[in-house]
Structure formats: structure tokens, C-alpha cells
Amino acid sequence: MLRMLWALGQRHRRPPHQGPGAPLVKGGHFLLYAGMLLMPLSGLLLMLGKGYGLKVFGVQLVARSGLETGWLAALGSLHAPLAWLLLALILGHVGAALFHHLVKDDDTLRRMAG
């Protein structure tokens, strides 16, 4: 959530995406942020759906029931495929940044580093 709030605050400082690859770049960034949001949510759904409860920093927020809730567990089962998709997106993002730095020799990686 902090990363998303930071990105929203910085959106006016980001250069516009141009060229034929612009839709791919926008889509990739959207999917990265969607993954950052969906991973913890799907993990939470999986835990609650399997009846494990929820404990955060030692505080029990949802009691352990031991009862499985089918629809929550089914939605939570997306957690593992989402993790692999997010990993592929992250590797693609790193690859694109290195491509810009090493092949195109532009300032994309320096801008990303701050």
C-alpha cells in the first residue's frame, strides 16, 4: 500500500510513455501494481478460507476456526499462480530496465534509482 501511495504522489513527475511499446509499458506497470495488491489479499483469503485465522504482529484479529469456507479457499487458491505471475513481471521489469541502461543507453535506470 505504501508503494502505491508513493506512486500516486509521484505520478506527475513520471515521463509520459511514448512509442509503439507504450501500451505494453502501461499494461506491465498496471499488472505489477495489481500483483502487489492481489498477493496479500489472496493470501489472506486462503488463510481465512482454510480456517487458520489471522494474527498480525502477535495480535489475533480473526480467531482460528478450523472450519473451511469453500469460496474463500477457492479465491485464495489463486495465491500461488499470482505469485508466479508476479515473479515473471518482476523479472521482465528488471530485464527492461537493464535493456534501457545497457542497450538503449538512456537514463531510465538512473531515474528509477532516484
mmCIF file of C-alpha atoms in Angstrom:
data_model
loop_
_atom_site.group_PDB
_atom_site.id
_atom_site.type_symbol
_atom_site.label_atom_id
_atom_site.label_comp_id
_atom_site.label_asym_id
_atom_site.label_seq_id
_atom_site.Cartn_x
_atom_site.Cartn_y
_atom_site.Cartn_z
ATOM 1 C CA MET A 1 0.000 0.000 0.000
ATOM 2 C CA LEU A 2 2.843 2.393 0.784
ATOM 3 C CA ARG A 3 4.366 1.787 -2.653
ATOM 4 C CA MET A 4 1.041 2.540 -4.329
ATOM 5 C CA LEU A 5 0.577 5.744 -2.340
ATOM 6 C CA TRP A 6 4.122 6.822 -3.201
ATOM 7 C CA ALA A 7 3.496 6.131 -6.908
ATOM 8 C CA LEU A 8 0.283 8.151 -6.834
ATOM 9 C CA GLY A 9 2.148 11.068 -5.282
ATOM 10 C CA GLN A 10 4.891 10.836 -7.920
ATOM 11 C CA ARG A 11 2.648 10.395 -10.980
ATOM 12 C CA HIS A 12 3.171 13.996 -12.132
ATOM 13 C CA ARG A 13 6.960 13.540 -12.132
ATOM 14 C CA ARG A 14 6.898 10.434 -14.359
ATOM 15 C CA PRO A 15 7.726 10.900 -18.030
ATOM 16 C CA PRO A 16 4.956 10.027 -20.498
ATOM 17 C CA HIS A 17 5.157 6.630 -22.182
ATOM 18 C CA GLN A 18 5.696 7.120 -25.900
ATOM 19 C CA GLY A 19 6.151 4.988 -28.953
ATOM 20 C CA PRO A 20 4.749 1.663 -30.044
ATOM 21 C CA GLY A 21 5.643 -0.036 -26.751
ATOM 22 C CA ALA A 22 3.666 2.439 -24.611
ATOM 23 C CA PRO A 23 0.618 0.172 -24.152
ATOM 24 C CA LEU A 24 2.925 -2.685 -23.118
ATOM 25 C CA VAL A 25 4.674 -0.469 -20.564
ATOM 26 C CA LYS A 26 1.391 0.829 -19.140
ATOM 27 C CA GLY A 27 -0.053 -2.672 -19.001
ATOM 28 C CA GLY A 28 3.067 -4.043 -17.332
ATOM 29 C CA HIS A 29 3.038 -1.360 -14.663
ATOM 30 C CA PHE A 30 -0.682 -1.903 -14.063
ATOM 31 C CA LEU A 31 -0.116 -5.657 -13.646
ATOM 32 C CA LEU A 32 2.783 -5.076 -11.231
ATOM 33 C CA TYR A 33 0.617 -2.896 -9.005
ATOM 34 C CA ALA A 34 -2.309 -5.315 -9.313
ATOM 35 C CA GLY A 35 0.017 -8.115 -8.219
ATOM 36 C CA MET A 36 1.239 -6.106 -5.237
ATOM 37 C CA LEU A 37 -2.379 -5.674 -4.170
ATOM 38 C CA LEU A 38 -3.684 -9.161 -5.014
ATOM 39 C CA MET A 39 -0.870 -11.188 -3.423
ATOM 40 C CA PRO A 40 -1.593 -10.234 0.205
ATOM 41 C CA LEU A 41 -5.347 -10.296 -0.398
ATOM 42 C CA SER A 42 -5.283 -13.787 -1.900
ATOM 43 C CA GLY A 43 -3.026 -14.980 0.933
ATOM 44 C CA LEU A 44 -5.465 -13.573 3.460
ATOM 45 C CA LEU A 45 -8.398 -15.246 1.694
ATOM 46 C CA LEU A 46 -6.533 -18.553 1.665
ATOM 47 C CA MET A 47 -5.754 -18.363 5.393
ATOM 48 C CA LEU A 48 -9.290 -17.413 6.349
ATOM 49 C CA GLY A 49 -10.824 -19.903 3.922
ATOM 50 C CA LYS A 50 -8.802 -22.744 5.437
ATOM 51 C CA GLY A 51 -9.840 -21.696 8.955
ATOM 52 C CA TYR A 52 -6.378 -20.606 10.124
ATOM 53 C CA GLY A 53 -7.500 -17.212 11.425
ATOM 54 C CA LEU A 54 -5.407 -14.063 11.237
ATOM 55 C CA LYS A 55 -2.686 -12.933 13.622
ATOM 56 C CA VAL A 56 -0.769 -9.727 12.851
ATOM 57 C CA PHE A 57 2.232 -8.674 14.956
ATOM 58 C CA GLY A 58 1.103 -11.006 17.730
ATOM 59 C CA VAL A 59 -2.446 -9.653 17.808
ATOM 60 C CA GLN A 60 -5.198 -12.135 16.921
ATOM 61 C CA LEU A 61 -7.523 -10.257 14.535
ATOM 62 C CA VAL A 62 -9.587 -13.238 13.372
ATOM 63 C CA ALA A 63 -9.900 -16.290 15.578
ATOM 64 C CA ARG A 64 -8.791 -19.693 14.309
ATOM 65 C CA SER A 65 -11.956 -21.623 13.470
ATOM 66 C CA GLY A 66 -10.606 -24.805 11.919
ATOM 67 C CA LEU A 67 -13.604 -24.765 9.568
ATOM 68 C CA GLU A 68 -13.044 -24.456 5.835
ATOM 69 C CA THR A 69 -15.046 -21.887 3.895
ATOM 70 C CA GLY A 70 -15.082 -23.156 0.335
ATOM 71 C CA TRP A 71 -15.497 -19.936 -1.595
ATOM 72 C CA LEU A 72 -12.793 -18.133 0.406
ATOM 73 C CA ALA A 73 -10.397 -21.044 -0.022
ATOM 74 C CA ALA A 74 -11.194 -21.198 -3.752
ATOM 75 C CA LEU A 75 -10.375 -17.498 -4.202
ATOM 76 C CA GLY A 76 -7.295 -17.931 -2.029
ATOM 77 C CA SER A 77 -6.092 -20.758 -4.258
ATOM 78 C CA LEU A 78 -5.146 -18.063 -6.779
ATOM 79 C CA HIS A 79 -2.281 -17.094 -4.456
ATOM 80 C CA ALA A 80 0.323 -19.467 -5.951
ATOM 81 C CA PRO A 81 -0.426 -18.689 -9.643
ATOM 82 C CA LEU A 82 -0.407 -14.973 -8.821
ATOM 83 C CA ALA A 83 2.992 -15.378 -7.166
ATOM 84 C CA TRP A 84 4.443 -16.934 -10.339
ATOM 85 C CA LEU A 85 2.874 -14.226 -12.498
ATOM 86 C CA LEU A 86 4.265 -11.503 -10.234
ATOM 87 C CA LEU A 87 7.711 -13.117 -10.353
ATOM 88 C CA ALA A 88 7.592 -13.133 -14.176
ATOM 89 C CA LEU A 89 6.511 -9.487 -14.196
ATOM 90 C CA ILE A 90 9.325 -8.502 -11.820
ATOM 91 C CA LEU A 91 11.925 -10.328 -13.929
ATOM 92 C CA GLY A 92 10.529 -8.645 -17.046
ATOM 93 C CA HIS A 93 10.710 -5.265 -15.329
ATOM 94 C CA VAL A 94 14.330 -5.839 -14.310
ATOM 95 C CA GLY A 95 15.134 -7.015 -17.828
ATOM 96 C CA ALA A 96 13.519 -3.950 -19.379
ATOM 97 C CA ALA A 97 15.421 -1.631 -17.030
ATOM 98 C CA LEU A 98 18.714 -3.334 -17.886
ATOM 99 C CA PHE A 99 17.863 -3.177 -21.596
ATOM 100 C CA HIS A 100 17.313 0.571 -21.311
ATOM 101 C CA HIS A 101 20.557 1.014 -19.408
ATOM 102 C CA LEU A 102 22.865 -1.298 -21.361
ATOM 103 C CA VAL A 103 21.423 -1.275 -24.891
ATOM 104 C CA LYS A 104 19.484 1.956 -25.319
ATOM 105 C CA ASP A 105 21.904 3.844 -23.030
ATOM 106 C CA ASP A 106 19.220 6.188 -21.739
ATOM 107 C CA ASP A 107 18.540 7.496 -18.237
ATOM 108 C CA THR A 108 15.630 5.163 -17.370
ATOM 109 C CA LEU A 109 17.536 3.140 -14.789
ATOM 110 C CA ARG A 110 19.015 6.254 -13.192
ATOM 111 C CA ARG A 111 15.508 7.764 -12.920
ATOM 112 C CA MET A 112 14.207 4.537 -11.367
ATOM 113 C CA ALA A 113 17.022 4.533 -8.806
ATOM 114 C CA GLY A 114 16.069 8.034 -7.722
#
